[in-house]
mmCIF file of C-alpha atoms and ligand atoms in Angstrom:
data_model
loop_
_atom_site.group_PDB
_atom_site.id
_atom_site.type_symbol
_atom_site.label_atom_id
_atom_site.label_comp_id
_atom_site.label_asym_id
_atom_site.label_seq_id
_atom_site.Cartn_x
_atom_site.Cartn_y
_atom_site.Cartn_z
ATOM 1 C CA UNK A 17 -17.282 -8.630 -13.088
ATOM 2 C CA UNK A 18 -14.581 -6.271 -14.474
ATOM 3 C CA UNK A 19 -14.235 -2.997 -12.443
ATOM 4 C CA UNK A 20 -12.152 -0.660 -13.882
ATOM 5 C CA UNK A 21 -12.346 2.164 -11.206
ATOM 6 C CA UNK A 22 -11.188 0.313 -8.578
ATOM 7 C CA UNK A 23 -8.258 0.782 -6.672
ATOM 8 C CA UNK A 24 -6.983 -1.829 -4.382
ATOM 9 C CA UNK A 25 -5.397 -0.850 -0.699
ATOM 10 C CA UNK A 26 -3.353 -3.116 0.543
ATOM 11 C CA UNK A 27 -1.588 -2.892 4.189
ATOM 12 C CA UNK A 28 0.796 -5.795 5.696
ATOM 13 C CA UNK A 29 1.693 -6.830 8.772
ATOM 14 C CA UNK A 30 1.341 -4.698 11.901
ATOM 15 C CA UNK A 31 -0.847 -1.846 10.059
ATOM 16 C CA UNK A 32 -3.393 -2.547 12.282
ATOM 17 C CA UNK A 33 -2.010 -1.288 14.980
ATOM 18 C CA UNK A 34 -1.545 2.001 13.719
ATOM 19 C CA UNK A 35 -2.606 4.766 16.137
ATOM 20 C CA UNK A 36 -1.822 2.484 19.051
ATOM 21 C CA UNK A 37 1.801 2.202 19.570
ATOM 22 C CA UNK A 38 4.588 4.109 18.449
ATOM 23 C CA UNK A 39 3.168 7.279 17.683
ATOM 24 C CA UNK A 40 6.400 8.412 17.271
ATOM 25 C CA UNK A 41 7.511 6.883 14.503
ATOM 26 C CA UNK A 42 3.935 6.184 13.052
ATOM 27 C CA UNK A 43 1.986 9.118 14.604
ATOM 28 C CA UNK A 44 -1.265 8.520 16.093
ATOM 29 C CA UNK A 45 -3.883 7.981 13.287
ATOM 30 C CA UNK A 46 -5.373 4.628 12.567
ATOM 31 C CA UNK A 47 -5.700 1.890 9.955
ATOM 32 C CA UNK A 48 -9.144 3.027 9.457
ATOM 33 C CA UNK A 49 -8.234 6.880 8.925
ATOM 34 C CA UNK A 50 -5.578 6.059 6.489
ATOM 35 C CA UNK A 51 -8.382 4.092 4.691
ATOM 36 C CA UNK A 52 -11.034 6.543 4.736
ATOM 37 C CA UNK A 53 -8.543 9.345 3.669
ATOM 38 C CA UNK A 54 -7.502 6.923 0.187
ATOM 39 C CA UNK A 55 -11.272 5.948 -0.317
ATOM 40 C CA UNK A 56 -12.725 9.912 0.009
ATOM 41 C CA UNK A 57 -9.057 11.083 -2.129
ATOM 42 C CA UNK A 58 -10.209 8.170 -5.250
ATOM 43 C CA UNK A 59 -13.966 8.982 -5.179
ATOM 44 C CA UNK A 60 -12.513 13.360 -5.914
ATOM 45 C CA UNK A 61 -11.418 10.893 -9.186
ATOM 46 C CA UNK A 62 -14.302 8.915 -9.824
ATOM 47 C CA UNK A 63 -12.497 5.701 -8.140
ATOM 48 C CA UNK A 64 -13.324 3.747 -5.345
ATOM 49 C CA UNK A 65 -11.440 2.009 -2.568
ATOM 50 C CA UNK A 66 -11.190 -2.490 -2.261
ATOM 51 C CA UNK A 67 -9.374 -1.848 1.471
ATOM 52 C CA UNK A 68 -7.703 -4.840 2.593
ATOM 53 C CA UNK A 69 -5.007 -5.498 5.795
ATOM 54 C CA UNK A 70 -3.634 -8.798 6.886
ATOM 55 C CA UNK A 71 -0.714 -9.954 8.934
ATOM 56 C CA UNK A 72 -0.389 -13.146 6.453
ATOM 57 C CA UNK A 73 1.903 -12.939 3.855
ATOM 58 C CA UNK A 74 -0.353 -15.675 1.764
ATOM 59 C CA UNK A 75 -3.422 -13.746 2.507
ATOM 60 C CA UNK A 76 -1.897 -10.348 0.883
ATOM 61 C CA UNK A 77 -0.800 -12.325 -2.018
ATOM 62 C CA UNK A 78 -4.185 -13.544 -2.709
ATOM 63 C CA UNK A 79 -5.442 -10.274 -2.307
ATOM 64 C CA UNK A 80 -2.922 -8.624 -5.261
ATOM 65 C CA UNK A 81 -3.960 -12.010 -7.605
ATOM 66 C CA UNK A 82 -7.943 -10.691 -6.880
ATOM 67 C CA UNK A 83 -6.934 -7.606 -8.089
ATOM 68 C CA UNK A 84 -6.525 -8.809 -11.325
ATOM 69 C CA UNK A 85 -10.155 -9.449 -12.272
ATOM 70 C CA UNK A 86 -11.732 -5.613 -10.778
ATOM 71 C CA UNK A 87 -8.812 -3.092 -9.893
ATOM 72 C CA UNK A 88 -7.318 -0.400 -11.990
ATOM 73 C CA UNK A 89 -3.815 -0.016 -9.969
ATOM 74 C CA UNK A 90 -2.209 -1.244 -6.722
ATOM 75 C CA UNK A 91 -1.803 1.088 -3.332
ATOM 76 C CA UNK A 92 0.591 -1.100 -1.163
ATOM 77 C CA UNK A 93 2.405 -0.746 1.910
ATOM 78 C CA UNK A 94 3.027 -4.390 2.706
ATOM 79 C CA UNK A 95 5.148 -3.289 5.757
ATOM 80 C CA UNK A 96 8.203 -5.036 7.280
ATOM 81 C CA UNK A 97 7.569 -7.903 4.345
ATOM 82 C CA UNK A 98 8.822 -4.737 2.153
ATOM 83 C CA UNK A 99 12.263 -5.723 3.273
ATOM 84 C CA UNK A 100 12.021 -9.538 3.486
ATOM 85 C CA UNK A 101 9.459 -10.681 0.481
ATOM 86 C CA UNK A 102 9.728 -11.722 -3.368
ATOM 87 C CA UNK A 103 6.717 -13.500 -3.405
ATOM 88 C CA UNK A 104 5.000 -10.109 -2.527
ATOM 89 C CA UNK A 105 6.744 -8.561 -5.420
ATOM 90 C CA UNK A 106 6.249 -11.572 -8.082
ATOM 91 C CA UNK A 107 2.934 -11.219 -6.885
ATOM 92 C CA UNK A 108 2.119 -7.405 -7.636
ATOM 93 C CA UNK A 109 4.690 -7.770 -11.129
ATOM 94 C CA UNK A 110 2.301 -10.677 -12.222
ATOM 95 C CA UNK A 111 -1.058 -8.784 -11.925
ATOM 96 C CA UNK A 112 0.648 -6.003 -14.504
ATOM 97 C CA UNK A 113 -1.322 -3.291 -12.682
ATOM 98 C CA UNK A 114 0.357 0.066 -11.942
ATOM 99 C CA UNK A 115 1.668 -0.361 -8.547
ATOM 100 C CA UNK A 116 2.400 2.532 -5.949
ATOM 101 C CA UNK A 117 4.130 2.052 -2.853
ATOM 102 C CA UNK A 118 3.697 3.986 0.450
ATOM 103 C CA UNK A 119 5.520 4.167 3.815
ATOM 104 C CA UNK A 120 4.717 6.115 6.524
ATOM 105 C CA UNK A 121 7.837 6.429 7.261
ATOM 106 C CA UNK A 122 11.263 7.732 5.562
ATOM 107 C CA UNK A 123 12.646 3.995 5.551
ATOM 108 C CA UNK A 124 16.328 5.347 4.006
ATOM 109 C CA UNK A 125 17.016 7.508 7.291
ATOM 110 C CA UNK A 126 15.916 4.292 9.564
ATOM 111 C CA UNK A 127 17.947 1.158 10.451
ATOM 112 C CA UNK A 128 19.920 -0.111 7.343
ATOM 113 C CA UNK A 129 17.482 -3.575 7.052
ATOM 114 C CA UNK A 130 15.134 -1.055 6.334
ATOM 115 C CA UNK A 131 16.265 0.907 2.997
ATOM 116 C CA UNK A 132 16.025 -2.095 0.635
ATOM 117 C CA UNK A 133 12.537 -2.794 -0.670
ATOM 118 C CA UNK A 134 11.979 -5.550 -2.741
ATOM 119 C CA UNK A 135 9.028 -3.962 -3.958
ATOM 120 C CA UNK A 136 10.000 -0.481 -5.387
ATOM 121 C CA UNK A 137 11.897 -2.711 -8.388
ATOM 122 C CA UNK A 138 7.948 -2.998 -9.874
ATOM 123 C CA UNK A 139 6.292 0.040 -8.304
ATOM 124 C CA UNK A 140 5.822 2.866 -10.813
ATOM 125 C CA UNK A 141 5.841 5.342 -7.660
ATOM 126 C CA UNK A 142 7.161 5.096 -4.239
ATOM 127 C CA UNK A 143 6.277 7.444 -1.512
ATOM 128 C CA UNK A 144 7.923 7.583 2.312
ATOM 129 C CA UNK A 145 8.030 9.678 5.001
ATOM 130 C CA UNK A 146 4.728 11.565 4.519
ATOM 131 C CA UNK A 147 2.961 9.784 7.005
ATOM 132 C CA UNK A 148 -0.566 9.356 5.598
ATOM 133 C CA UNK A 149 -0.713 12.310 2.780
ATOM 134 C CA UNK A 150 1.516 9.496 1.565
ATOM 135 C CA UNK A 151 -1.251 7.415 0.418
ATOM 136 C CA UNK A 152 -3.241 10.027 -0.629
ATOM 137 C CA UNK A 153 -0.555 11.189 -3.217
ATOM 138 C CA UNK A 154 -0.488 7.142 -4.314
ATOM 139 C CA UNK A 155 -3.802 7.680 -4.720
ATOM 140 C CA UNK A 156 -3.466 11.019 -6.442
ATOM 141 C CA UNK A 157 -0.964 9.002 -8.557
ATOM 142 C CA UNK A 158 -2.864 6.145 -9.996
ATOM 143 C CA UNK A 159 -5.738 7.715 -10.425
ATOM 144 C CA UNK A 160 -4.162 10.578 -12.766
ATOM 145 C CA UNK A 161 -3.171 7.228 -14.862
ATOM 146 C CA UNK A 162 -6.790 6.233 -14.958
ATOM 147 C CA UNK A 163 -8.257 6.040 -18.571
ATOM 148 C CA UNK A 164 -11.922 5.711 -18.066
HETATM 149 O O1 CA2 B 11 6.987 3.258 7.308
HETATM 150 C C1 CA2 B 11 6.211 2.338 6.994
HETATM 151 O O2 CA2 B 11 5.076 2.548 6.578
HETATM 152 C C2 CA2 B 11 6.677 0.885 7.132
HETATM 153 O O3 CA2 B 11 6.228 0.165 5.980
HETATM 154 C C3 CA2 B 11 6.019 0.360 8.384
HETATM 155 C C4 CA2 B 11 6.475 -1.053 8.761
HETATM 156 C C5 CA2 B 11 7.987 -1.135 8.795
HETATM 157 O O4 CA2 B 11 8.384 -2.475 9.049
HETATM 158 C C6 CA2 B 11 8.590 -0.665 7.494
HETATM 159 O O5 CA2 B 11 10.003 -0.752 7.590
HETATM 160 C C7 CA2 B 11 8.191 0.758 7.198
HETATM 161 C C8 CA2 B 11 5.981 -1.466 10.146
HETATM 162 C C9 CA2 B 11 4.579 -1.173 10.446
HETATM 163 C C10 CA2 B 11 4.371 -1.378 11.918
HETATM 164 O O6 CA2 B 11 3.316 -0.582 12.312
HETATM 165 C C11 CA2 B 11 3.142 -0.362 13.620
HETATM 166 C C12 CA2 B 11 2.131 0.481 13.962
HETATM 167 C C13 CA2 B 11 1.898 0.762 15.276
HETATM 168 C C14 CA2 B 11 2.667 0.191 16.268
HETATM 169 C C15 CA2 B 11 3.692 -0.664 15.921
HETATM 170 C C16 CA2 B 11 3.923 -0.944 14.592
#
């Protein structure tokens, strides 16, 4: 069933360790904060939350195509496969939802492999280096674009 106030979450590879290692560079709160602070930020706008993580670039793909049929706009941080992946960015440009893009980190004062993302070219925001206010100001984003 179409569900229009849906916003789909979307973390890649190595998310799930937030909170564990290399606090840092990613401070110390978890996959599961990050995704209660975006689900309690969208419901302040009427929205809810579809949170999804995988390690699997496949699996994240299929995710973005599901987001087609009940989602209203696209929070992604799809991690290292930022840097690396097309088929992550063919994926979110074919859905033709709004798209915002989050990094923890500021990825243009880190290692050069880092400052090219192949998917800001089809996000209509990017955010990085707010650590996880960062998704709540995707989430801020998107749902300001939400006509109900
Ligand atoms: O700053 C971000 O949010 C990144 O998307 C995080 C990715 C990194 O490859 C990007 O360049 C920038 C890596 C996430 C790894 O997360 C970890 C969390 C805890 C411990 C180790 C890695």
């Amino acid at each position: 069933m179409t569900h229009r106030h849906r916003l789909l979450l979307v973390n890649g590879p190595n998310l799930n360790l937030l909170g564990t290692r290399e606090p840092e560079v990613y401070g110390t709160v978890t996959l599961a904060d990050i995704e209660k602070l975006a689900t309690v930020t969208a419901a302040e706008h009427g929205l809810d939350v579809r949170a999804v993580q995988s390690n699997h670039e496949g699996v994240l793909i299929d995710e973005i195509h599901n987001a087609r049929n009940d989602c209203c706009g696209i929070v992604i941080n799809p991690g290292a496969l930022t840097h690396t992946s097309i088929a992550i960015a063919d994926a979110l440009s074919a859905v033709n939802l709004p798209v915002a893009e989050v990094h923890l980190s500021n990825i243009h004062r880190r290692e050069p492999f880092r400052h090219h993302s192949y998917v800001s070219a089809v996000a209509e925001m990017v955010v990085a280096g707010a650590g996880p206010e960062g998704y709540a100001a995707a989430v801020r984003y998107l749902a300001q674009g939400h006509t109900p």
